[in-house]
Backbone as JSON Lines, residues from 0, in Angstrom:
{"i":0,"aa":"M","n":[0.84,-1.21,0.0],"ca":[0.0,0.0,0.0],"c":[0.86,1.25,0.0]}
{"i":1,"aa":"L","n":[1.8,1.29,0.96],"ca":[2.69,2.45,0.99],"c":[3.59,2.47,-0.23]}
{"i":2,"aa":"G","n":[3.96,1.33,-0.69],"ca":[4.82,1.29,-1.87],"c":[4.11,1.82,-3.1]}
{"i":3,"aa":"S","n":[2.83,1.52,-3.23],"ca":[2.09,2.04,-4.39],"c":[1.93,3.54,-4.33]}
{"i":4,"aa":"Q","n":[1.69,4.09,-3.08],"ca":[1.59,5.54,-2.96],"c":[2.92,6.2,-3.28]}
{"i":5,"aa":"Y","n":[4.01,5.6,-2.85],"ca":[5.32,6.18,-3.14],"c":[5.6,6.16,-4.63]}
{"i":6,"aa":"D","n":[5.19,5.08,-5.27],"ca":[5.42,5.0,-6.71],"c":[4.6,6.02,-7.46]}
{"i":7,"aa":"S","n":[3.33,6.26,-7.02],"ca":[2.49,7.23,-7.72],"c":[2.99,8.65,-7.53]}
{"i":8,"aa":"S","n":[3.45,8.97,-6.31],"ca":[3.95,10.33,-6.06],"c":[5.25,10.57,-6.81]}
{"i":9,"aa":"S","n":[6.09,9.58,-6.87],"ca":[7.35,9.76,-7.6],"c":[7.12,9.88,-9.09]}
{"i":10,"aa":"S","n":[6.07,9.22,-9.58],"ca":[5.77,9.33,-11.01],"c":[5.24,10.7,-11.37]}
{"i":11,"aa":"R","n":[4.53,11.35,-10.42],"ca":[4.05,12.71,-10.69],"c":[5.19,13.71,-10.68]}
{"i":12,"aa":"D","n":[6.13,13.52,-9.77],"ca":[7.25,14.45,-9.68],"c":[8.28,14.23,-10.77]}
{"i":13,"aa":"A","n":[8.3,13.09,-11.35],"ca":[9.31,12.81,-12.38],"c":[9.0,13.61,-13.63]}
{"i":14,"aa":"P","n":[10.02,14.19,-14.29],"ca":[9.79,14.97,-15.51],"c":[9.33,14.08,-16.65]}
{"i":15,"aa":"S","n":[8.51,14.65,-17.47],"ca":[8.01,13.93,-18.63],"c":[9.14,13.73,-19.63]}
{"i":16,"aa":"P","n":[9.13,12.62,-20.33],"ca":[10.23,12.41,-21.29],"c":[10.19,13.39,-22.46]}
{"i":17,"aa":"D","n":[9.0,14.0,-22.73],"ca":[8.91,14.94,-23.84],"c":[9.38,16.34,-23.47]}
{"i":18,"aa":"I","n":[9.51,16.64,-22.17],"ca":[9.9,17.97,-21.72],"c":[11.39,17.95,-21.41]}
{"i":19,"aa":"P","n":[12.16,18.92,-21.89],"ca":[13.59,18.96,-21.58],"c":[13.81,19.09,-20.09]}
{"i":20,"aa":"A","n":[14.96,18.63,-19.66],"ca":[15.28,18.67,-18.23],"c":[15.39,20.09,-17.72]}
{"i":21,"aa":"T","n":[15.85,21.01,-18.55],"ca":[16.01,22.4,-18.11],"c":[14.69,23.08,-17.87]}
{"i":22,"aa":"A","n":[13.6,22.6,-18.54],"ca":[12.3,23.25,-18.38],"c":[11.69,23.0,-17.03]}
{"i":23,"aa":"T","n":[12.12,21.97,-16.31],"ca":[11.55,21.67,-14.99],"c":[12.04,22.62,-13.92]}
{"i":24,"aa":"N","n":[13.05,23.43,-14.21],"ca":[13.57,24.36,-13.21],"c":[12.74,25.63,-13.1]}
{"i":25,"aa":"F","n":[11.84,25.9,-14.06],"ca":[11.04,27.12,-14.04],"c":[9.86,26.96,-13.09]}
{"i":26,"aa":"R","n":[9.4,28.07,-12.55],"ca":[8.26,28.07,-11.65],"c":[6.98,27.83,-12.43]}
{"i":27,"aa":"R","n":[6.09,27.03,-11.83],"ca":[4.83,26.73,-12.49],"c":[3.91,27.95,-12.48]}
{"i":28,"aa":"L","n":[3.19,28.16,-13.58],"ca":[2.26,29.28,-13.7],"c":[0.89,28.84,-13.24]}
{"i":29,"aa":"L","n":[0.25,29.7,-12.46],"ca":[-1.09,29.42,-11.98],"c":[-2.12,29.83,-13.03]}
{"i":30,"aa":"P","n":[-3.24,29.18,-13.09],"ca":[-4.27,29.58,-14.06],"c":[-4.85,30.94,-13.71]}
{"i":31,"aa":"A","n":[-5.36,31.65,-14.72],"ca":[-5.95,32.97,-14.52],"c":[-7.19,32.86,-13.67]}
{"i":32,"aa":"G","n":[-7.46,33.9,-12.88],"ca":[-8.63,33.91,-12.02],"c":[-9.91,33.99,-12.82]}
{"i":33,"aa":"A","n":[-10.98,33.59,-12.19],"ca":[-12.28,33.6,-12.87],"c":[-12.91,34.97,-12.91]}
{"i":34,"aa":"G","n":[-12.45,35.92,-12.08],"ca":[-13.05,37.25,-12.03],"c":[-12.72,38.06,-13.27]}
{"i":35,"aa":"P","n":[-13.42,39.19,-13.49],"ca":[-13.16,40.04,-14.67],"c":[-11.81,40.72,-14.57]}
{"i":36,"aa":"R","n":[-11.16,40.87,-15.7],"ca":[-9.86,41.52,-15.75],"c":[-10.05,43.03,-15.71]}
{"i":37,"aa":"V","n":[-9.25,43.69,-14.92],"ca":[-9.31,45.14,-14.77],"c":[-8.2,45.75,-15.62]}
{"i":38,"aa":"I","n":[-8.61,46.53,-16.61],"ca":[-7.66,47.18,-17.52],"c":[-7.57,48.65,-17.14]}
{"i":39,"aa":"S","n":[-6.38,49.09,-16.86],"ca":[-6.19,50.49,-16.48],"c":[-6.27,51.38,-17.71]}
{"i":40,"aa":"T","n":[-7.1,52.42,-17.6],"ca":[-7.24,53.38,-18.7],"c":[-6.37,54.61,-18.53]}
{"i":41,"aa":"E","n":[-5.6,54.67,-17.45],"ca":[-4.75,55.82,-17.22],"c":[-3.52,55.74,-18.11]}
{"i":42,"aa":"R","n":[-3.24,56.85,-18.78],"ca":[-2.07,56.91,-19.64],"c":[-0.82,57.15,-18.8]}
{"i":43,"aa":"P","n":[0.26,56.55,-19.22],"ca":[1.51,56.79,-18.47],"c":[1.92,58.25,-18.56]}
{"i":44,"aa":"F","n":[2.5,58.72,-17.51],"ca":[2.91,60.12,-17.46],"c":[4.05,60.37,-18.44]}
{"i":45,"aa":"R","n":[3.83,61.34,-19.3],"ca":[4.87,61.71,-20.27],"c":[5.33,63.12,-19.95]}
{"i":46,"aa":"R","n":[6.61,63.25,-19.8],"ca":[7.17,64.55,-19.49],"c":[7.06,65.46,-20.7]}
{"i":47,"aa":"Q","n":[6.51,66.64,-20.48],"ca":[6.3,67.58,-21.58],"c":[7.63,68.09,-22.08]}
{"i":48,"aa":"R","n":[7.76,68.11,-23.4],"ca":[9.0,68.59,-24.0],"c":[9.11,70.09,-23.83]}
{"i":49,"aa":"Q","n":[10.25,70.51,-23.41],"ca":[10.49,71.93,-23.21],"c":[10.97,72.56,-24.51]}
{"i":50,"aa":"T","n":[10.34,73.67,-24.87],"ca":[10.73,74.37,-26.08],"c":[12.01,75.15,-25.82]}
{"i":51,"aa":"V","n":[13.06,74.78,-26.53],"ca":[14.36,75.42,-26.34],"c":[14.57,76.42,-27.46]}
{"i":52,"aa":"P","n":[14.86,77.68,-27.12],"ca":[15.11,78.66,-28.17],"c":[16.38,78.34,-28.94]}
{"i":53,"aa":"A","n":[16.54,79.01,-30.07],"ca":[17.72,78.79,-30.89],"c":[18.96,79.33,-30.19]}
{"i":54,"aa":"A","n":[20.05,78.59,-30.33],"ca":[21.31,79.02,-29.73],"c":[21.9,80.18,-30.52]}
{"i":55,"aa":"C","n":[22.83,80.86,-29.91],"ca":[23.47,81.98,-30.59],"c":[24.42,81.46,-31.67]}
{"i":56,"aa":"L","n":[24.84,82.36,-32.54],"ca":[25.69,81.95,-33.67],"c":[27.05,81.45,-33.19]}
{"i":57,"aa":"E","n":[27.6,82.06,-32.16],"ca":[28.92,81.65,-31.68],"c":[28.89,80.24,-31.11]}
{"i":58,"aa":"C","n":[27.87,79.91,-30.32],"ca":[27.78,78.57,-29.75],"c":[27.5,77.53,-30.82]}
{"i":59,"aa":"R","n":[26.71,77.87,-31.82],"ca":[26.45,76.94,-32.9],"c":[27.68,76.73,-33.77]}
{"i":60,"aa":"R","n":[28.5,77.76,-33.91],"ca":[29.68,77.65,-34.77],"c":[30.76,76.8,-34.12]}
{"i":61,"aa":"R","n":[30.97,76.94,-32.84],"ca":[32.07,76.25,-32.17],"c":[31.76,74.79,-31.9]}
{"i":62,"aa":"K","n":[30.56,74.47,-31.43],"ca":[30.16,73.09,-31.13],"c":[31.2,72.41,-30.25]}
{"i":63,"aa":"V","n":[31.46,72.99,-29.11],"ca":[32.47,72.46,-28.19],"c":[31.94,71.19,-27.55]}
{"i":64,"aa":"K","n":[32.77,70.14,-27.5],"ca":[32.4,68.87,-26.9],"c":[33.34,68.6,-25.72]}
{"i":65,"aa":"V","n":[32.79,68.65,-24.51],"ca":[33.55,68.36,-23.3],"c":[32.73,67.42,-22.44]}
{"i":66,"aa":"V","n":[33.3,67.03,-21.31],"ca":[32.58,66.12,-20.42],"c":[31.38,66.8,-19.79]}
{"i":67,"aa":"D","n":[31.59,68.0,-19.27],"ca":[30.5,68.74,-18.63],"c":[29.77,69.55,-19.7]}
{"i":68,"aa":"I","n":[28.71,68.97,-20.26],"ca":[27.98,69.64,-21.32],"c":[27.31,70.9,-20.81]}
{"i":69,"aa":"A","n":[26.83,70.89,-19.55],"ca":[26.12,72.05,-19.02],"c":[27.02,73.28,-18.96]}
{"i":70,"aa":"A","n":[28.33,73.07,-18.89],"ca":[29.23,74.21,-18.78],"c":[29.38,74.94,-20.1]}
{"i":71,"aa":"V","n":[29.12,74.27,-21.22],"ca":[29.32,74.9,-22.51],"c":[28.02,75.03,-23.3]}
{"i":72,"aa":"K","n":[26.92,74.52,-22.76],"ca":[25.66,74.61,-23.48],"c":[25.16,76.04,-23.5]}
{"i":73,"aa":"C","n":[24.65,76.46,-24.66],"ca":[24.17,77.83,-24.81],"c":[22.9,78.0,-24.0]}
{"i":74,"aa":"S","n":[22.85,79.07,-23.19],"ca":[21.66,79.34,-22.39],"c":[20.59,80.09,-23.17]}
{"i":75,"aa":"A","n":[20.94,80.64,-24.35],"ca":[20.0,81.37,-25.22],"c":[19.41,82.59,-24.55]}
{"i":76,"aa":"T","n":[20.1,83.14,-23.58],"ca":[19.64,84.37,-22.95],"c":[20.03,85.57,-23.79]}
{"i":77,"aa":"R","n":[19.21,86.6,-23.75],"ca":[19.45,87.82,-24.52],"c":[19.85,88.95,-23.56]}
{"i":78,"aa":"P","n":[20.7,89.86,-23.96],"ca":[21.35,89.95,-25.28],"c":[22.61,89.1,-25.41]}
{"i":79,"aa":"I","n":[23.08,88.49,-24.32],"ca":[24.28,87.67,-24.39],"c":[24.06,86.41,-23.56]}
{"i":80,"aa":"C","n":[24.45,85.27,-24.11],"ca":[24.25,84.01,-23.4],"c":[25.35,83.84,-22.35]}
{"i":81,"aa":"S","n":[25.15,82.85,-21.48],"ca":[26.08,82.65,-20.38],"c":[27.47,82.24,-20.87]}
{"i":82,"aa":"R","n":[27.52,81.41,-21.88],"ca":[28.82,80.93,-22.37],"c":[29.62,82.06,-23.0]}
{"i":83,"aa":"C","n":[28.96,82.88,-23.84],"ca":[29.66,84.01,-24.45],"c":[30.06,85.04,-23.4]}
{"i":84,"aa":"S","n":[29.25,85.16,-22.34],"ca":[29.6,86.1,-21.28],"c":[30.83,85.63,-20.53]}
{"i":85,"aa":"I","n":[30.93,84.32,-20.28],"ca":[32.1,83.79,-19.57],"c":[33.36,83.92,-20.42]}
{"i":86,"aa":"Q","n":[33.25,83.63,-21.72],"ca":[34.41,83.68,-22.6],"c":[34.65,85.08,-23.17]}
{"i":87,"aa":"N","n":[33.76,86.02,-22.86],"ca":[33.93,87.41,-23.29],"c":[34.06,87.53,-24.81]}
{"i":88,"aa":"V","n":[33.09,86.9,-25.51],"ca":[33.06,86.97,-26.97],"c":[31.73,87.59,-27.4]}
{"i":89,"aa":"E","n":[31.68,88.04,-28.64],"ca":[30.47,88.67,-29.16],"c":[29.37,87.62,-29.34]}
{"i":90,"aa":"C","n":[28.17,87.95,-28.91],"ca":[27.04,87.03,-28.95],"c":[25.98,87.61,-29.88]}
{"i":91,"aa":"E","n":[25.65,86.88,-30.94],"ca":[24.66,87.33,-31.92],"c":[23.65,86.21,-32.16]}
{"i":92,"aa":"Y","n":[22.44,86.63,-32.5],"ca":[21.36,85.7,-32.81],"c":[20.81,86.03,-34.19]}
{"i":93,"aa":"E","n":[20.43,84.98,-34.92],"ca":[19.82,85.18,-36.23],"c":[18.31,85.01,-36.2]}
{"i":94,"aa":"T","n":[17.76,84.71,-35.04],"ca":[16.32,84.55,-34.88],"c":[15.81,85.46,-33.78]}
{"i":95,"aa":"G","n":[14.49,85.62,-33.72],"ca":[13.87,86.41,-32.68],"c":[13.93,85.7,-31.34]}
{"i":96,"aa":"P","n":[13.62,86.43,-30.27],"ca":[13.73,85.82,-28.93],"c":[12.74,84.69,-28.69]}
{"i":97,"aa":"D","n":[11.59,84.71,-29.37],"ca":[10.55,83.69,-29.14],"c":[10.47,82.66,-30.26]}
{"i":98,"aa":"I","n":[11.46,82.62,-31.13],"ca":[11.44,81.71,-32.28],"c":[12.45,80.59,-32.03]}
{"i":99,"aa":"T","n":[11.99,79.37,-32.16],"ca":[12.88,78.23,-32.0],"c":[13.7,78.02,-33.26]}
{"i":100,"aa":"R","n":[14.71,77.19,-33.13],"ca":[15.56,76.88,-34.28],"c":[14.76,76.2,-35.38]}
{"i":101,"aa":"R","n":[13.84,75.32,-35.01],"ca":[13.01,74.62,-36.0],"c":[12.11,75.6,-36.75]}
{"i":102,"aa":"R","n":[11.5,76.53,-36.02],"ca":[10.63,77.52,-36.66],"c":[11.44,78.42,-37.58]}
{"i":103,"aa":"A","n":[12.66,78.77,-37.17],"ca":[13.5,79.61,-38.01],"c":[13.86,78.89,-39.31]}
{"i":104,"aa":"I","n":[14.11,77.58,-39.25],"ca":[14.43,76.82,-40.46],"c":[13.22,76.77,-41.39]}
{"i":105,"aa":"V","n":[12.02,76.59,-40.82],"ca":[10.81,76.57,-41.65],"c":[10.59,77.92,-42.32]}
{"i":106,"aa":"N","n":[10.8,79.01,-41.57],"ca":[10.63,80.34,-42.16],"c":[11.64,80.57,-43.28]}
{"i":107,"aa":"R","n":[12.87,80.13,-43.07],"ca":[13.9,80.31,-44.1],"c":[13.57,79.48,-45.34]}
{"i":108,"aa":"L","n":[13.03,78.29,-45.15],"ca":[12.64,77.45,-46.28],"c":[11.55,78.11,-47.1]}
{"i":109,"aa":"E","n":[10.58,78.72,-46.44],"ca":[9.52,79.42,-47.16],"c":[10.08,80.61,-47.93]}
{"i":110,"aa":"E","n":[11.04,81.33,-47.35],"ca":[11.66,82.45,-48.06],"c":[12.41,81.96,-49.3]}
{"i":111,"aa":"L","n":[13.14,80.85,-49.18],"ca":[13.88,80.33,-50.32],"c":[12.95,79.86,-51.43]}
{"i":112,"aa":"E","n":[11.82,79.26,-51.07],"ca":[10.85,78.83,-52.08],"c":[10.28,80.04,-52.83]}
{"i":113,"aa":"K","n":[9.99,81.12,-52.12],"ca":[9.48,82.33,-52.78],"c":[10.54,82.94,-53.69]}
{"i":114,"aa":"E","n":[11.79,82.99,-53.22],"ca":[12.86,83.52,-54.06],"c":[13.05,82.67,-55.31]}
{"i":115,"aa":"N","n":[12.95,81.37,-55.17],"ca":[13.09,80.48,-56.32],"c":[11.98,80.72,-57.34]}
{"i":116,"aa":"N","n":[10.74,80.89,-56.87],"ca":[9.63,81.17,-57.79],"c":[9.81,82.51,-58.48]}
{"i":117,"aa":"D","n":[10.31,83.52,-57.76],"ca":[10.52,84.83,-58.37],"c":[11.61,84.77,-59.43]}
{"i":118,"aa":"L","n":[12.68,84.05,-59.16],"ca":[13.76,83.95,-60.14],"c":[13.3,83.19,-61.39]}
{"i":119,"aa":"Q","n":[12.49,82.16,-61.22],"ca":[11.96,81.45,-62.38],"c":[11.05,82.35,-63.2]}
{"i":120,"aa":"E","n":[10.27,83.18,-62.53],"ca":[9.41,84.12,-63.27],"c":[10.24,85.11,-64.06]}
{"i":121,"aa":"L","n":[11.34,85.6,-63.47],"ca":[12.19,86.55,-64.18],"c":[12.85,85.89,-65.39]}
{"i":122,"aa":"I","n":[13.29,84.65,-65.26],"ca":[13.89,83.95,-66.4],"c":[12.87,83.72,-67.5]}
{"i":123,"aa":"R","n":[11.64,83.41,-67.12],"ca":[10.59,83.25,-68.13],"c":[10.34,84.56,-68.87]}
{"i":124,"aa":"D","n":[10.42,85.67,-68.15],"ca":[10.27,86.97,-68.81],"c":[11.38,87.2,-69.83]}
{"i":125,"aa":"L","n":[12.6,86.83,-69.48],"ca":[13.72,87.0,-70.42],"c":[13.56,86.11,-71.64]}
{"i":126,"aa":"C","n":[12.96,84.94,-71.47],"ca":[12.84,83.99,-72.59],"c":[11.63,84.27,-73.47]}
{"i":127,"aa":"S","n":[10.58,84.86,-72.94],"ca":[9.33,84.92,-73.68],"c":[8.95,86.32,-74.14]}
{"i":128,"aa":"R","n":[9.48,87.36,-73.54],"ca":[9.07,88.71,-73.93],"c":[9.74,89.12,-75.24]}
{"i":129,"aa":"P","n":[9.22,90.16,-75.87],"ca":[9.86,90.66,-77.09],"c":[11.32,91.03,-76.84]}
{"i":130,"aa":"E","n":[12.07,91.03,-77.91],"ca":[13.52,91.23,-77.76],"c":[13.85,92.56,-77.1]}
{"i":131,"aa":"A","n":[13.09,93.61,-77.45],"ca":[13.37,94.92,-76.86],"c":[13.15,94.91,-75.35]}
{"i":132,"aa":"E","n":[12.05,94.3,-74.9],"ca":[11.78,94.24,-73.47],"c":[12.78,93.33,-72.76]}
{"i":133,"aa":"A","n":[13.12,92.19,-73.38],"ca":[14.09,91.29,-72.77],"c":[15.45,91.96,-72.63]}
{"i":134,"aa":"T","n":[15.84,92.76,-73.64],"ca":[17.11,93.48,-73.56],"c":[17.09,94.5,-72.45]}
{"i":135,"aa":"E","n":[15.95,95.19,-72.3],"ca":[15.83,96.17,-71.22],"c":[15.91,95.5,-69.85]}
{"i":136,"aa":"I","n":[15.26,94.35,-69.7],"ca":[15.34,93.61,-68.43],"c":[16.77,93.19,-68.15]}
{"i":137,"aa":"F","n":[17.46,92.7,-69.18],"ca":[18.85,92.27,-69.0],"c":[19.74,93.44,-68.61]}
{"i":138,"aa":"N","n":[19.53,94.6,-69.24],"ca":[20.34,95.77,-68.9],"c":[20.09,96.21,-67.46]}
{"i":139,"aa":"R","n":[18.84,96.11,-67.03],"ca":[18.53,96.46,-65.64],"c":[19.23,95.49,-64.68]}
{"i":140,"aa":"L","n":[19.28,94.23,-65.04],"ca":[19.99,93.26,-64.2],"c":[21.47,93.59,-64.11]}
{"i":141,"aa":"R","n":[22.06,93.97,-65.24],"ca":[23.49,94.31,-65.25],"c":[23.76,95.55,-64.41]}
{"i":142,"aa":"S","n":[22.87,96.52,-64.45],"ca":[23.13,97.79,-63.77],"c":[22.84,97.73,-62.28]}
{"i":143,"aa":"T","n":[21.79,97.03,-61.89],"ca":[21.42,96.99,-60.47],"c":[22.01,95.8,-59.74]}
{"i":144,"aa":"G","n":[22.12,94.65,-60.4],"ca":[22.59,93.45,-59.73],"c":[21.6,92.87,-58.75]}
{"i":145,"aa":"N","n":[20.37,93.34,-58.79],"ca":[19.33,92.85,-57.88],"c":[18.16,92.31,-58.69]}
{"i":146,"aa":"P","n":[18.09,91.0,-58.9],"ca":[17.02,90.45,-59.75],"c":[15.63,90.66,-59.17]}
{"i":147,"aa":"F","n":[15.5,90.7,-57.86],"ca":[14.18,90.86,-57.26],"c":[13.66,92.29,-57.45]}
{"i":148,"aa":"H","n":[14.56,93.27,-57.41],"ca":[14.16,94.65,-57.7],"c":[13.75,94.79,-59.16]}
{"i":149,"aa":"V","n":[14.49,94.15,-60.06],"ca":[14.14,94.21,-61.48],"c":[12.79,93.54,-61.71]}
{"i":150,"aa":"L","n":[12.52,92.44,-61.04],"ca":[11.23,91.78,-61.2],"c":[10.1,92.67,-60.71]}
{"i":151,"aa":"D","n":[10.32,93.42,-59.64],"ca":[9.3,94.37,-59.18],"c":[9.04,95.44,-60.23]}
{"i":152,"aa":"L","n":[10.1,95.9,-60.9],"ca":[9.92,96.9,-61.96],"c":[9.14,96.31,-63.13]}
{"i":153,"aa":"V","n":[9.41,95.05,-63.48],"ca":[8.69,94.41,-64.58],"c":[7.21,94.28,-64.22]}
{"i":154,"aa":"R","n":[6.93,93.87,-63.01],"ca":[5.53,93.74,-62.59],"c":[4.84,95.09,-62.55]}
{"i":155,"aa":"M","n":[5.54,96.11,-62.11],"ca":[4.97,97.45,-62.07],"c":[4.67,97.96,-63.47]}
{"i":156,"aa":"G","n":[5.58,97.68,-64.41],"ca":[5.33,98.08,-65.79],"c":[4.14,97.37,-66.39]}
{"i":157,"aa":"D","n":[3.97,96.08,-66.09],"ca":[2.81,95.34,-66.59],"c":[1.53,95.89,-66.0]}
{"i":158,"aa":"L","n":[1.57,96.32,-64.74],"ca":[0.37,96.86,-64.1],"c":[-0.03,98.18,-64.73]}
{"i":159,"aa":"L","n":[0.95,99.03,-65.02],"ca":[0.64,100.32,-65.63],"c":[0.16,100.15,-67.06]}
{"i":160,"aa":"L","n":[0.64,99.13,-67.76],"ca":[0.2,98.89,-69.13],"c":[-1.11,98.13,-69.19]}
{"i":161,"aa":"G","n":[-1.65,97.72,-68.06],"ca":[-2.93,97.02,-68.04],"c":[-2.85,95.57,-68.45]}
{"i":162,"aa":"K","n":[-1.71,94.94,-68.29],"ca":[-1.57,93.54,-68.67],"c":[-2.08,92.64,-67.56]}
{"i":163,"aa":"Q","n":[-2.65,91.51,-67.96],"ca":[-3.13,90.54,-67.0],"c":[-1.96,89.69,-66.5]}
{"i":164,"aa":"P","n":[-2.09,89.1,-65.31],"ca":[-1.03,88.19,-64.84],"c":[-0.81,87.05,-65.81]}
{"i":165,"aa":"V","n":[0.43,86.65,-65.94],"ca":[0.81,85.63,-66.91],"c":[0.84,84.28,-66.21]}
{"i":166,"aa":"E","n":[0.26,83.27,-66.87],"ca":[0.28,81.91,-66.36],"c":[1.33,81.11,-67.11]}
{"i":167,"aa":"A","n":[2.03,80.26,-66.39],"ca":[3.09,79.43,-66.99],"c":[2.77,77.97,-66.74]}
{"i":168,"aa":"D","n":[2.69,77.19,-67.85],"ca":[2.49,75.75,-67.72],"c":[3.78,75.04,-67.34]}
{"i":169,"aa":"S","n":[4.88,75.55,-67.79],"ca":[6.18,74.96,-67.46],"c":[7.19,76.08,-67.38]}
{"i":170,"aa":"F","n":[8.46,75.69,-67.25],"ca":[9.5,76.69,-67.07],"c":[9.61,77.62,-68.28]}
{"i":171,"aa":"G","n":[9.45,77.11,-69.5],"ca":[9.6,77.93,-70.68],"c":[8.31,78.24,-71.39]}
{"i":172,"aa":"D","n":[7.18,77.69,-70.93],"ca":[5.91,77.89,-71.59],"c":[5.16,78.99,-70.87]}
{"i":173,"aa":"R","n":[4.64,79.94,-71.58],"ca":[4.03,81.11,-70.97],"c":[2.92,81.58,-71.88]}
{"i":174,"aa":"R","n":[1.75,81.9,-71.29],"ca":[0.66,82.44,-72.08],"c":[-0.02,83.53,-71.27]}
{"i":175,"aa":"S","n":[-0.53,84.53,-71.95],"ca":[-1.14,85.68,-71.31],"c":[-2.58,85.78,-71.74]}
{"i":176,"aa":"K","n":[-3.45,86.04,-70.76],"ca":[-4.86,86.23,-71.06],"c":[-5.08,87.62,-71.65]}
{"i":177,"aa":"S","n":[-6.08,87.72,-72.49],"ca":[-6.39,89.0,-73.11],"c":[-6.96,89.94,-72.08]}
{"i":178,"aa":"S","n":[-6.57,91.21,-72.15],"ca":[-7.02,92.21,-71.21],"c":[-8.09,93.07,-71.84]}
{"i":179,"aa":"P","n":[-9.08,93.57,-71.07],"ca":[-10.08,94.47,-71.65],"c":[-9.46,95.72,-72.22]}
{"i":180,"aa":"L","n":[-8.32,96.14,-71.64],"ca":[-7.68,97.34,-72.14],"c":[-6.95,97.09,-73.45]}
{"i":181,"aa":"S","n":[-6.63,95.82,-73.73],"ca":[-5.86,95.53,-74.93],"c":[-6.72,95.54,-76.18]}
{"i":182,"aa":"S","n":[-8.06,95.59,-76.04],"ca":[-8.92,95.62,-77.21],"c":[-8.92,96.97,-77.88]}
{"i":183,"aa":"K","n":[-8.53,98.02,-77.15],"ca":[-8.47,99.34,-77.74],"c":[-7.09,99.57,-78.34]}
{"i":184,"aa":"P","n":[-7.01,100.41,-79.35],"ca":[-5.69,100.71,-79.93],"c":[-4.8,101.35,-78.89]}
{"i":185,"aa":"S","n":[-3.6,100.93,-78.85],"ca":[-2.65,101.45,-77.88],"c":[-1.49,102.08,-78.6]}
{"i":186,"aa":"S","n":[-1.05,103.22,-78.08],"ca":[0.08,103.93,-78.67],"c":[1.34,103.71,-77.86]}
{"i":187,"aa":"V","n":[1.34,102.72,-76.99],"ca":[2.52,102.45,-76.17],"c":[3.6,101.84,-77.05]}
{"i":188,"aa":"P","n":[4.78,102.37,-77.06],"ca":[5.85,101.78,-77.89],"c":[6.22,100.42,-77.38]}
{"i":189,"aa":"E","n":[6.89,99.67,-78.25],"ca":[7.26,98.3,-77.91],"c":[8.23,98.26,-76.75]}
{"i":190,"aa":"K","n":[9.12,99.22,-76.68],"ca":[10.11,99.26,-75.62],"c":[9.63,100.26,-74.58]}
{"i":191,"aa":"A","n":[9.07,99.77,-73.51],"ca":[8.53,100.63,-72.47],"c":[9.55,100.79,-71.36]}
{"i":192,"aa":"D","n":[9.5,102.0,-70.75],"ca":[10.42,102.26,-69.66],"c":[9.99,101.45,-68.46]}
{"i":193,"aa":"M","n":[10.92,100.74,-67.82],"ca":[10.59,99.89,-66.7],"c":[10.3,100.69,-65.44]}
{"i":194,"aa":"N","n":[10.81,101.9,-65.34],"ca":[10.65,102.7,-64.14],"c":[9.82,103.92,-64.46]}
{"i":195,"aa":"P","n":[8.5,103.92,-64.12],"ca":[7.66,105.05,-64.48],"c":[7.95,106.29,-63.66]}
{"i":196,"aa":"S","n":[8.73,106.16,-62.6],"ca":[9.01,107.32,-61.76],"c":[10.12,108.2,-62.31]}
{"i":197,"aa":"D","n":[10.82,107.76,-63.37],"ca":[11.91,108.56,-63.94],"c":[11.35,109.81,-64.58]}
{"i":198,"aa":"P","n":[11.91,110.97,-64.33],"ca":[11.41,112.21,-64.96],"c":[11.69,112.21,-66.44]}
{"i":199,"aa":"E","n":[10.77,112.84,-67.16],"ca":[10.95,112.95,-68.61],"c":[12.01,114.0,-68.92]}
{"i":200,"aa":"D","n":[12.73,113.74,-70.01],"ca":[13.76,114.69,-70.43],"c":[13.12,115.93,-71.04]}
């Protein structure tokens, strides 16, 4: 009787031949409770990111790498940051006091896109306008060296002549809509002065 009980208990404790010997060292898992599972709806606390203003030009240019980063990190204080004050160097900023570095990059990107569109418009004017007007635009570029100022003069001349805005399908393709003023005979010469403010001789 006792021998049979000993044999049955030892058979339960003995590892199964299908289970590796190393698996018997792990703790047995208990079955899940019969009660309803409680799921927490609280979101984990996330530390709010602090908006850091853009660093000054001197700190961005040097990019000093030392063990104590806090000693060389730009404090972004105006008019002079702590690092430039300690090293007694000139401190300059290219952004406003409330503009982050990321916002400054986005603003600069928008400015570059506008400049690119203006330059493409000026090149289309040189390629598509009559030779006399294109020569005048080119001469203005040579004399002023400012393509954006020349483009303003071209737009101003088109406005005074009553021309409609020009639409471009591509870089070299350009078409102009007919203007109500263009239906009447015009005595404007082909080569118009780009600057209407110039006094007459």
